[in-house]
Short mmCIF file of C-alpha atoms in Angstrom, two decimals:
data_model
loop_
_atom_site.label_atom_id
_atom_site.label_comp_id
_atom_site.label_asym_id
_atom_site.label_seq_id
_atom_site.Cartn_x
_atom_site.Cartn_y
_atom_site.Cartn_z
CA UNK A 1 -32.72 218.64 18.02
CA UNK A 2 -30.99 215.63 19.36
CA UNK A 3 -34.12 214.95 22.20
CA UNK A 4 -36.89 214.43 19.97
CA UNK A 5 -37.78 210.92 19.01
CA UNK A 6 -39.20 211.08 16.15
CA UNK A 7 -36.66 212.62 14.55
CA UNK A 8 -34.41 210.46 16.20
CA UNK A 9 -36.18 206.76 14.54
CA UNK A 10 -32.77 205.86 13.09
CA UNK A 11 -29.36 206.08 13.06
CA UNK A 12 -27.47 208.60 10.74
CA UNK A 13 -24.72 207.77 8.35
CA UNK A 14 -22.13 209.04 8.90
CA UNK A 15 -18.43 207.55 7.87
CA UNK A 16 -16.52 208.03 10.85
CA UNK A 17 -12.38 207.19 11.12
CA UNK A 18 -11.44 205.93 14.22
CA UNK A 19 -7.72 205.34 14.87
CA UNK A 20 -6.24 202.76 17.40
CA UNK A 21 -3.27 203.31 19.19
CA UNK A 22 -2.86 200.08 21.79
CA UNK A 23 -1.53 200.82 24.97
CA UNK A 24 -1.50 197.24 26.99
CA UNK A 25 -1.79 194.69 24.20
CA UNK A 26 -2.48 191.80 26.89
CA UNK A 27 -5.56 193.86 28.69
CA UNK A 28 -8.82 193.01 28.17
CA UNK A 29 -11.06 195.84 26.58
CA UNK A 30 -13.67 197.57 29.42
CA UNK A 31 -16.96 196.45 29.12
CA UNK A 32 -19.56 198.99 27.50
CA UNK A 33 -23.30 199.37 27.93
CA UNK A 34 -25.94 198.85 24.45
CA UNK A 35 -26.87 202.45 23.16
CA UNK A 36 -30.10 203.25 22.58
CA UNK A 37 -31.19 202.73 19.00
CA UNK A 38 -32.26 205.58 16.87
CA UNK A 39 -33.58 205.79 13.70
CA UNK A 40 -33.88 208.23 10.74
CA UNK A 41 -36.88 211.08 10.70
CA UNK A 42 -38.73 212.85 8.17
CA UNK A 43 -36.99 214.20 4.93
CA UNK A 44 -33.84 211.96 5.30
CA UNK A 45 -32.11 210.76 2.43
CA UNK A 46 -33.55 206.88 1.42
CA UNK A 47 -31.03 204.25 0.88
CA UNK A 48 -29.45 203.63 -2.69
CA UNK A 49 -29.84 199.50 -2.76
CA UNK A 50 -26.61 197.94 -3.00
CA UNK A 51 -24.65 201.24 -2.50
CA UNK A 52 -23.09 199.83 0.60
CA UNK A 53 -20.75 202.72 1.80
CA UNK A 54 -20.44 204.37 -1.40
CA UNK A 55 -23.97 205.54 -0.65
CA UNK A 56 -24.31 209.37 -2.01
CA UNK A 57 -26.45 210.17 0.94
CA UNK A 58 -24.53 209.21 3.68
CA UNK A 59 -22.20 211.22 6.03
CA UNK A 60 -18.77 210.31 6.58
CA UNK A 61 -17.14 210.61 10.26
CA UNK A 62 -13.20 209.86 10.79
CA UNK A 63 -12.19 208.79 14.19
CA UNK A 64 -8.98 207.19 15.47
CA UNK A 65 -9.87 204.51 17.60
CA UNK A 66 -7.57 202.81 20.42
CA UNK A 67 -7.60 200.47 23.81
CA UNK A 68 -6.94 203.83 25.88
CA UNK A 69 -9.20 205.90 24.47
CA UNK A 70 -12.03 203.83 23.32
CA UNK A 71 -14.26 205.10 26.41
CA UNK A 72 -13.92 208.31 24.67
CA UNK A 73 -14.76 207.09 21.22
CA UNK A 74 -17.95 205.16 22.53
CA UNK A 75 -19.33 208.35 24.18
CA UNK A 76 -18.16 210.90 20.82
CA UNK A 77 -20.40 207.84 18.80
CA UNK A 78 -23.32 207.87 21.25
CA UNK A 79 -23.61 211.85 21.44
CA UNK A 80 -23.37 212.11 17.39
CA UNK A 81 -25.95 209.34 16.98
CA UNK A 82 -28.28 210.83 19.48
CA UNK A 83 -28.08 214.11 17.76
CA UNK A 84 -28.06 213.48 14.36
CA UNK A 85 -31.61 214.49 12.17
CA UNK A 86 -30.64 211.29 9.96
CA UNK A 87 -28.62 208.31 12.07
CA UNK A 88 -28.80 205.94 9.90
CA UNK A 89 -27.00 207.92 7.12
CA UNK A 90 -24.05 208.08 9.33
CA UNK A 91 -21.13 205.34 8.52
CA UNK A 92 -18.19 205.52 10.44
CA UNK A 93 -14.63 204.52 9.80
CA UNK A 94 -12.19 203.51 12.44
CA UNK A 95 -8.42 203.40 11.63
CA UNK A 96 -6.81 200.76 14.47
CA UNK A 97 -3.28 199.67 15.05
CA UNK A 98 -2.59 196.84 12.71
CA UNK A 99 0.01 194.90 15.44
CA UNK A 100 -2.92 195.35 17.69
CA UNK A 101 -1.89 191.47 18.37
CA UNK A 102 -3.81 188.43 17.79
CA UNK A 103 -6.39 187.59 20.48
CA UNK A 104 -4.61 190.67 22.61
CA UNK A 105 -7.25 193.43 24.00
CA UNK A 106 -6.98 196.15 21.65
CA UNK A 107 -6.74 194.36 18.41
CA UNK A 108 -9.04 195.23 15.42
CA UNK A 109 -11.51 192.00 16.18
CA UNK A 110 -11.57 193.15 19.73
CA UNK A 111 -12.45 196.47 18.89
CA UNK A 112 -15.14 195.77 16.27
CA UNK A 113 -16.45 192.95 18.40
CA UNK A 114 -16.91 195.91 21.37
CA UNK A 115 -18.41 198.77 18.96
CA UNK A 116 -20.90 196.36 17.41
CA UNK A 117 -21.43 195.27 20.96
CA UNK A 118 -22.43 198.69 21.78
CA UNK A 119 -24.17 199.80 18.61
CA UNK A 120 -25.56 196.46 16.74
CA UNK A 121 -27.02 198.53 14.22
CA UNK A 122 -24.01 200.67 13.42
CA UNK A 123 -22.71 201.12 9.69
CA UNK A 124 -18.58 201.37 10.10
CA UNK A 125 -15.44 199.82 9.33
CA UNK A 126 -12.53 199.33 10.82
CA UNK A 127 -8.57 199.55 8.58
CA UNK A 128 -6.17 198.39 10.22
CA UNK A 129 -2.76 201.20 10.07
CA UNK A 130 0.70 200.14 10.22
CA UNK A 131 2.73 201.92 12.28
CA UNK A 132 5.86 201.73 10.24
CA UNK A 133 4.27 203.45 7.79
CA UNK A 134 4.86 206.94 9.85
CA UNK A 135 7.32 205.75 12.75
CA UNK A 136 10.28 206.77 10.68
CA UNK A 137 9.14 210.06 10.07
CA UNK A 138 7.81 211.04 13.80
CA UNK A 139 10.43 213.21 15.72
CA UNK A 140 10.62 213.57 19.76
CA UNK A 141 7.64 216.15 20.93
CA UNK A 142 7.04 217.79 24.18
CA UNK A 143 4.60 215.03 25.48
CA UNK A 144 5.27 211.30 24.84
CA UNK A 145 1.72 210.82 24.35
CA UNK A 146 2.00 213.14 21.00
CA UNK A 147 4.06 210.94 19.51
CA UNK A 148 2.12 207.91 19.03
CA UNK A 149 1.72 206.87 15.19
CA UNK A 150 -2.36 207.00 15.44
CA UNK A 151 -1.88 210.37 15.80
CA UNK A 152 -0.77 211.06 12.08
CA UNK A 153 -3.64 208.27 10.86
CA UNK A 154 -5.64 211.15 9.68
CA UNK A 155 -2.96 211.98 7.14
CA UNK A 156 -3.36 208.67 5.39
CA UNK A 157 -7.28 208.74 5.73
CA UNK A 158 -7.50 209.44 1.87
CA UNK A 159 -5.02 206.17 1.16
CA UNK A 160 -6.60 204.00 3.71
CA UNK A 161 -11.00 205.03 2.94
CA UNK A 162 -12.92 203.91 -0.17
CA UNK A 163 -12.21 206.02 -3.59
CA UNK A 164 -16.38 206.21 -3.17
CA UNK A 165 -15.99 208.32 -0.46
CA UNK A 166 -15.97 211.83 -1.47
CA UNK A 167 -15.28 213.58 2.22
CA UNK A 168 -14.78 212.67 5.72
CA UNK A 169 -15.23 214.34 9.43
CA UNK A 170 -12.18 213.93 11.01
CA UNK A 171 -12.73 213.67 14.58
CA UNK A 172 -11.04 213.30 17.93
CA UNK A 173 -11.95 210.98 20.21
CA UNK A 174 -11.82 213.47 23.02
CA UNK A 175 -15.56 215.07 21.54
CA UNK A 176 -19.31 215.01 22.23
CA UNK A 177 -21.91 215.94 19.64
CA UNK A 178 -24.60 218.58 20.92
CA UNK A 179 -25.95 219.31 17.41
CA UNK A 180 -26.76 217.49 14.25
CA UNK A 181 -23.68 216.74 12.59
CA UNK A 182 -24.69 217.25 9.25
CA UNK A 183 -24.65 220.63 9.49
CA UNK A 184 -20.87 220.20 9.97
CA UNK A 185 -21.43 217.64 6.71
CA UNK A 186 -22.75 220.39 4.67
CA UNK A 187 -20.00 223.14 4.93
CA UNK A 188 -19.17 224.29 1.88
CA UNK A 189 -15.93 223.63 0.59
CA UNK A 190 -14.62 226.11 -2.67
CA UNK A 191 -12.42 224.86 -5.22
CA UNK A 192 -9.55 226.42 -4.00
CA UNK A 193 -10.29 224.49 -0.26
CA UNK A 194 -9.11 221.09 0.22
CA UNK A 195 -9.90 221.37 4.53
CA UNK A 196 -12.45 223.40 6.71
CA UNK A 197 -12.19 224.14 10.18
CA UNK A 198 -12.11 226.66 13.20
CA UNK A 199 -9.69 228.99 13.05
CA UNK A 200 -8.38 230.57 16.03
CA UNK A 201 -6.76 233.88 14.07
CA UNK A 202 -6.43 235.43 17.90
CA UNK A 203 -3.56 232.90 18.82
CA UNK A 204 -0.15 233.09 18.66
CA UNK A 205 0.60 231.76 15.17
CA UNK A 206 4.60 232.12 15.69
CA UNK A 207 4.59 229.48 18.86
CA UNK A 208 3.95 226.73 17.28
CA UNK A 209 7.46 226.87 15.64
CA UNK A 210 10.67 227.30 16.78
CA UNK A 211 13.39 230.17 16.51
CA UNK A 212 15.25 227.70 13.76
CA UNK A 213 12.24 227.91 11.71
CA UNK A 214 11.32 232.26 11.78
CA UNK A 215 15.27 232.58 11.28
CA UNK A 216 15.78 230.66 8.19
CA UNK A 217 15.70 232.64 5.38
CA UNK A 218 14.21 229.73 3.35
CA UNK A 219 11.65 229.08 5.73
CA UNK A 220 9.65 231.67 8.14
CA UNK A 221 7.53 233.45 6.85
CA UNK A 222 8.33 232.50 3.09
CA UNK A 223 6.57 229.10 3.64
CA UNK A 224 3.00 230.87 3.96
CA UNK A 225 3.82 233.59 1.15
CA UNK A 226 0.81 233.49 -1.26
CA UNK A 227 -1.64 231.60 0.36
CA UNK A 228 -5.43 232.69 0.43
CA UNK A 229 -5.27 234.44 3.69
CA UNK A 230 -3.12 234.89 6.64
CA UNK A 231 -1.91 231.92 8.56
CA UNK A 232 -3.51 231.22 11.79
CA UNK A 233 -3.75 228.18 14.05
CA UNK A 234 -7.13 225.74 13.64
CA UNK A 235 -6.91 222.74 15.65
CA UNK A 236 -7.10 219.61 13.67
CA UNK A 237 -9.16 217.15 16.22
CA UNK A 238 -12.26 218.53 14.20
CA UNK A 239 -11.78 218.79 10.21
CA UNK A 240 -14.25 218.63 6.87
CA UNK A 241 -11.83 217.35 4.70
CA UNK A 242 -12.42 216.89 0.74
CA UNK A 243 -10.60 213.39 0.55
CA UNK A 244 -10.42 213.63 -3.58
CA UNK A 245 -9.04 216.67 -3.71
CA UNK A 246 -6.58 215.93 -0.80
CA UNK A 247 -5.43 212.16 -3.13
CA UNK A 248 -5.26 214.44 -6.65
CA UNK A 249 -2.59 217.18 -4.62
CA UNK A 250 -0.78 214.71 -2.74
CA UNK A 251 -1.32 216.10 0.69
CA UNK A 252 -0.34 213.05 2.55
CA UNK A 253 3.40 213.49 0.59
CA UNK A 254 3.28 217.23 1.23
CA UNK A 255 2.95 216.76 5.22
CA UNK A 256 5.73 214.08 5.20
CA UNK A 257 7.84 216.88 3.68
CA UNK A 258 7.85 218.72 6.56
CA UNK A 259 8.31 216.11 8.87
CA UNK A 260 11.74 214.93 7.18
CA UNK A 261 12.73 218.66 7.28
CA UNK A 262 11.62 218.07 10.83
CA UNK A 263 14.14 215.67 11.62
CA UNK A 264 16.85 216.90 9.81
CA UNK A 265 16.78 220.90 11.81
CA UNK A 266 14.19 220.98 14.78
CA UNK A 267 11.62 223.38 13.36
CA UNK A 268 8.81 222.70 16.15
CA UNK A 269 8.20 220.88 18.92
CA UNK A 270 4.60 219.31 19.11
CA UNK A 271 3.67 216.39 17.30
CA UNK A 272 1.41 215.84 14.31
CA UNK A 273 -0.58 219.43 14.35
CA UNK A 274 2.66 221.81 13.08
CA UNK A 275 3.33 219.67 9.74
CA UNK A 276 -0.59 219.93 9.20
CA UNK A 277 -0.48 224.04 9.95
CA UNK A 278 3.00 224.28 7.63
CA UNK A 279 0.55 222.69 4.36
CA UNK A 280 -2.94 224.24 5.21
CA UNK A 281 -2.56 227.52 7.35
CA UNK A 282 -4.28 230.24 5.16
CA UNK A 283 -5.62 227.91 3.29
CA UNK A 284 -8.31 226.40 5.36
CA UNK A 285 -11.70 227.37 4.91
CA UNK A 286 -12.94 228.66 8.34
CA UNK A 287 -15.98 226.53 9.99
CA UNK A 288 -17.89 228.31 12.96
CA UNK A 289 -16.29 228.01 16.43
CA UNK A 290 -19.09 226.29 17.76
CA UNK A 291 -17.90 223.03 15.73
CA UNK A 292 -14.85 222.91 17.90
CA UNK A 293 -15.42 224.07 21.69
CA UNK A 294 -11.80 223.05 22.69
CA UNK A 295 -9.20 222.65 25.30
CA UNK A 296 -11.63 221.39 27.45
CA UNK A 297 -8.93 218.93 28.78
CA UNK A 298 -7.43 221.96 30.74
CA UNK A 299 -4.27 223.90 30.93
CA UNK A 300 -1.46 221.12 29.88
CA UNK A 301 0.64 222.10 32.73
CA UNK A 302 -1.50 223.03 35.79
CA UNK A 303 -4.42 220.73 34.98
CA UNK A 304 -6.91 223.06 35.39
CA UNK A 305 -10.20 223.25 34.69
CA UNK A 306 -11.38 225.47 31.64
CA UNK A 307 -15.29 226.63 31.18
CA UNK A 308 -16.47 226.54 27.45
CA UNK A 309 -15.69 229.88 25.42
CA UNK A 310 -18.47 232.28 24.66
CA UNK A 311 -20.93 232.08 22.07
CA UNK A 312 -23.06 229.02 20.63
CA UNK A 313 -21.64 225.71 21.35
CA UNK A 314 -22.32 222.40 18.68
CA UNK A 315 -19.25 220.25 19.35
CA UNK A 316 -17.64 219.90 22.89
CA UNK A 317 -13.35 218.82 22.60
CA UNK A 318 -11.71 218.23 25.42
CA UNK A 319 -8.05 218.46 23.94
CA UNK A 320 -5.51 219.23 26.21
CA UNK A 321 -3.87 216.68 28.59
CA UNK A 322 -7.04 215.98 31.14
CA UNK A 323 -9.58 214.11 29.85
CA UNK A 324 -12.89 213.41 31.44
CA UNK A 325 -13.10 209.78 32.16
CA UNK A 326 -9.51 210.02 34.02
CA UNK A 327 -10.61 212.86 36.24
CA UNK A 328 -13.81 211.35 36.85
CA UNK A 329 -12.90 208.00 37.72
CA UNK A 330 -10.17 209.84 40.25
CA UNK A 331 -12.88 211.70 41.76
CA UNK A 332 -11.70 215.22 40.65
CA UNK A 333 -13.91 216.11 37.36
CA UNK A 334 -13.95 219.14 35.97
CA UNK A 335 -17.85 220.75 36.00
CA UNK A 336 -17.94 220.21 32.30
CA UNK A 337 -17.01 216.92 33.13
CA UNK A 338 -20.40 215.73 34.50
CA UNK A 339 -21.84 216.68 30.60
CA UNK A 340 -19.39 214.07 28.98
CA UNK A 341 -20.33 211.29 31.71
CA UNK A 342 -23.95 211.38 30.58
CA UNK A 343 -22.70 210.01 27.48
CA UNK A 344 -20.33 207.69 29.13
CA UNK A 345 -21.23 203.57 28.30
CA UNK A 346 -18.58 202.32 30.43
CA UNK A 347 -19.72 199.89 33.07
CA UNK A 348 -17.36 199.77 35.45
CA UNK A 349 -15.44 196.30 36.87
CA UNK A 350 -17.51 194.57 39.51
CA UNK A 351 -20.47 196.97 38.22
CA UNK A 352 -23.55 194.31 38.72
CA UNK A 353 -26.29 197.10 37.18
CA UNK A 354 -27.84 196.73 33.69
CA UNK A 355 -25.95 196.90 30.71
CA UNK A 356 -28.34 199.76 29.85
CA UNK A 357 -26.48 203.42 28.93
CA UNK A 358 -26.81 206.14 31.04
CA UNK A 359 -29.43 209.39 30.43
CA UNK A 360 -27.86 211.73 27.83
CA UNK A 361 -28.31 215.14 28.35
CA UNK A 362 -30.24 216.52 25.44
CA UNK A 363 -29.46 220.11 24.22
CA UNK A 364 -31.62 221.56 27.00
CA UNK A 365 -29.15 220.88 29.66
CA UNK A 366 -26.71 223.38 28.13
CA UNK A 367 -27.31 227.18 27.72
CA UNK A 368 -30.24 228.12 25.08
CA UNK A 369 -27.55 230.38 23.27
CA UNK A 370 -25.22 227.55 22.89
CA UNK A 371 -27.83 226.01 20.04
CA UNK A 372 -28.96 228.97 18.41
CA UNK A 373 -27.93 228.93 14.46
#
């Protein structure tokens, strides 16, 4: 789908939310090649003049966005431009550290300077999310990494996004697009759903929280008593979520619950995904696994290398603690590994070549049964 060029005349839009968590303030951002530019095919929805982002026709994509992992995010925006039917009905919103720093690599101007850089004829935004509006409430996890205050942007997505803007794609930064992403737009959500994902119903629901928690009489199992179905674990790095829905229950208070409780008696131990499973499990309406190929970052302890599960693949994650652009710039990649890097923009420092991006693989290069609907 994403190879042909004709259907590929414009970019789609889609809102994406990217949030920034700044690692070296002082650095300089890397330097990124210019995508290609696509365009819009036959049968996509025409512009409403004046709309701006409040456009009914557009597609919404949530991203968080940060000096670190902003290799990541260009690739994730290249792959879902590339495949998209309709490109230019894709905006994309990008949540970045507010004390990014003035003039400091990493800051919002530096990062919207770089993504424009990249994709001139992008549609996004950038709002800017203060830390101390979730520091208080973030309690030690098992990696460091987990606890940086991007990583519960997503919760304030419906505070922080236009009122216009009736859903969102939450995304990682750690993805690649293989299919048209507005197939992932389109899931239906029921009234009763306020979030769609992948469930994983075969994993161990009870790890993810700690003996404290199953014990307490007022907690346990209680806490999932009379929701829609069982609980299981979905990963929340890929999520539909119905942002009105979310403002009108107060989700965002509802997960900051949790993490007081959290603080007060130690009920788990990762970071921002158990308060998210505590609100949703057995509630979430269940998207196909083949929006959310994950843990392609490897085992979190050994490092190893993980092939992509069976069945039809759409979305590529590589969650988990290796990540693609690390092993490949230390020479050790992963064979999955060599799919991300045709995605990859980075030009690398003393890199004299074009500022021209690399061949993406198109859909071909993957198993035929990994885009069969």
């Amino acid at each position: 789908m994403g190879g042909n060029p004709a259907m590929r005349a414009g970019l789609a839009l889609v809102v994406v939310v990217v949030a920034v968590v700044v690692g070296d303030v002082g650095a300089a951002l890397p330097r990124f090649a210019e995508a290609p530019e696509y365009r819009n095919g036959e049968g996509c929805p025409a512009a409403v003049a004046g709309a701006g982002v409040c456009d009914p026709g557009l597609v919404h994509i949530a991203m968080t966005l940060d000096a670190h992992y902003l290799r990541g995010s260009m690739a994730a925006i290249y792959s879902l431009l590339k495949h998209a039917s309709c490109p230019e009905s894709i905006f994309f919103h990008f949540l970045a550290a507010a004390d990014g720093g003035e003039g400091g690599g990493g800051g919002v101007g530096e990062l919207r300077t770089a993504v424009a850089a990249s994709f001139p004829s992008l549609r996004f935004e950038i709002y800017p999310f203060r830390a101390d509006a979730v520091t208080g409430l973030i309690s030690a996890s098992v990696r460091a990494a987990l606890e940086a205050p991007l990583n519960y942007a997503r919760n304030y997505l419906a505070d922080l996004l236009p009122k216009c803007v009736p859903r969102a794609i939450y995304l990682d930064s750690d993805v690649l697009a293989v299919d048209d992403v507005r197939r992932l737009w389109e899931t239906r959500l029921p009234a009763a759903a306020v979030v769609a994902a992948p469930e994983y119903c075969h994993a161990n629901f009870s790890r993810y929280f700690t003996e404290t928690f199953w014990s307490d009489p007022q907690l346990g199992d209680r806490v999932f008593a009379g929701r829609r179905r069982a609980p299981c674990y979905f990963n929340t790095g890929v999520m539909v979520i119905d942002l009105r829905r979310w403002r009108v229950g107060n989700y965002r208070r509802r997960i900051e619950v949790w993490m007081e409780l959290q603080k007060e008696k130690r009920i788990y131990e990762l970071g921002s995904l158990p308060p998210f499973l505590l609100v949703f499990a057995g509630e979430v309406e269940a998207v196909d696994h083949r929006w959310n190929q994950h843990g392609l970052g490897g085992d979190n302890v050994l490092g190893s290398c993980r092939p992509l599960h069976k069945g039809p693949v759409s979305l590529m994650h590589w969650s988990g603690k290796g990540k693609p652009w690390d092993r490949l710039d230390a020479g050790k990649p992963c064979p999955l590994d060599h799919t991300w890097k045709s995605y990859d923009l980075y030009i690398a420092e003393g890199d004299s070549s074009s500022a021209s991006a690399p061949f993406a693989l198109s859909s071909s290069a993957l198993p035929a049964a990994a885009f069969s609907w």
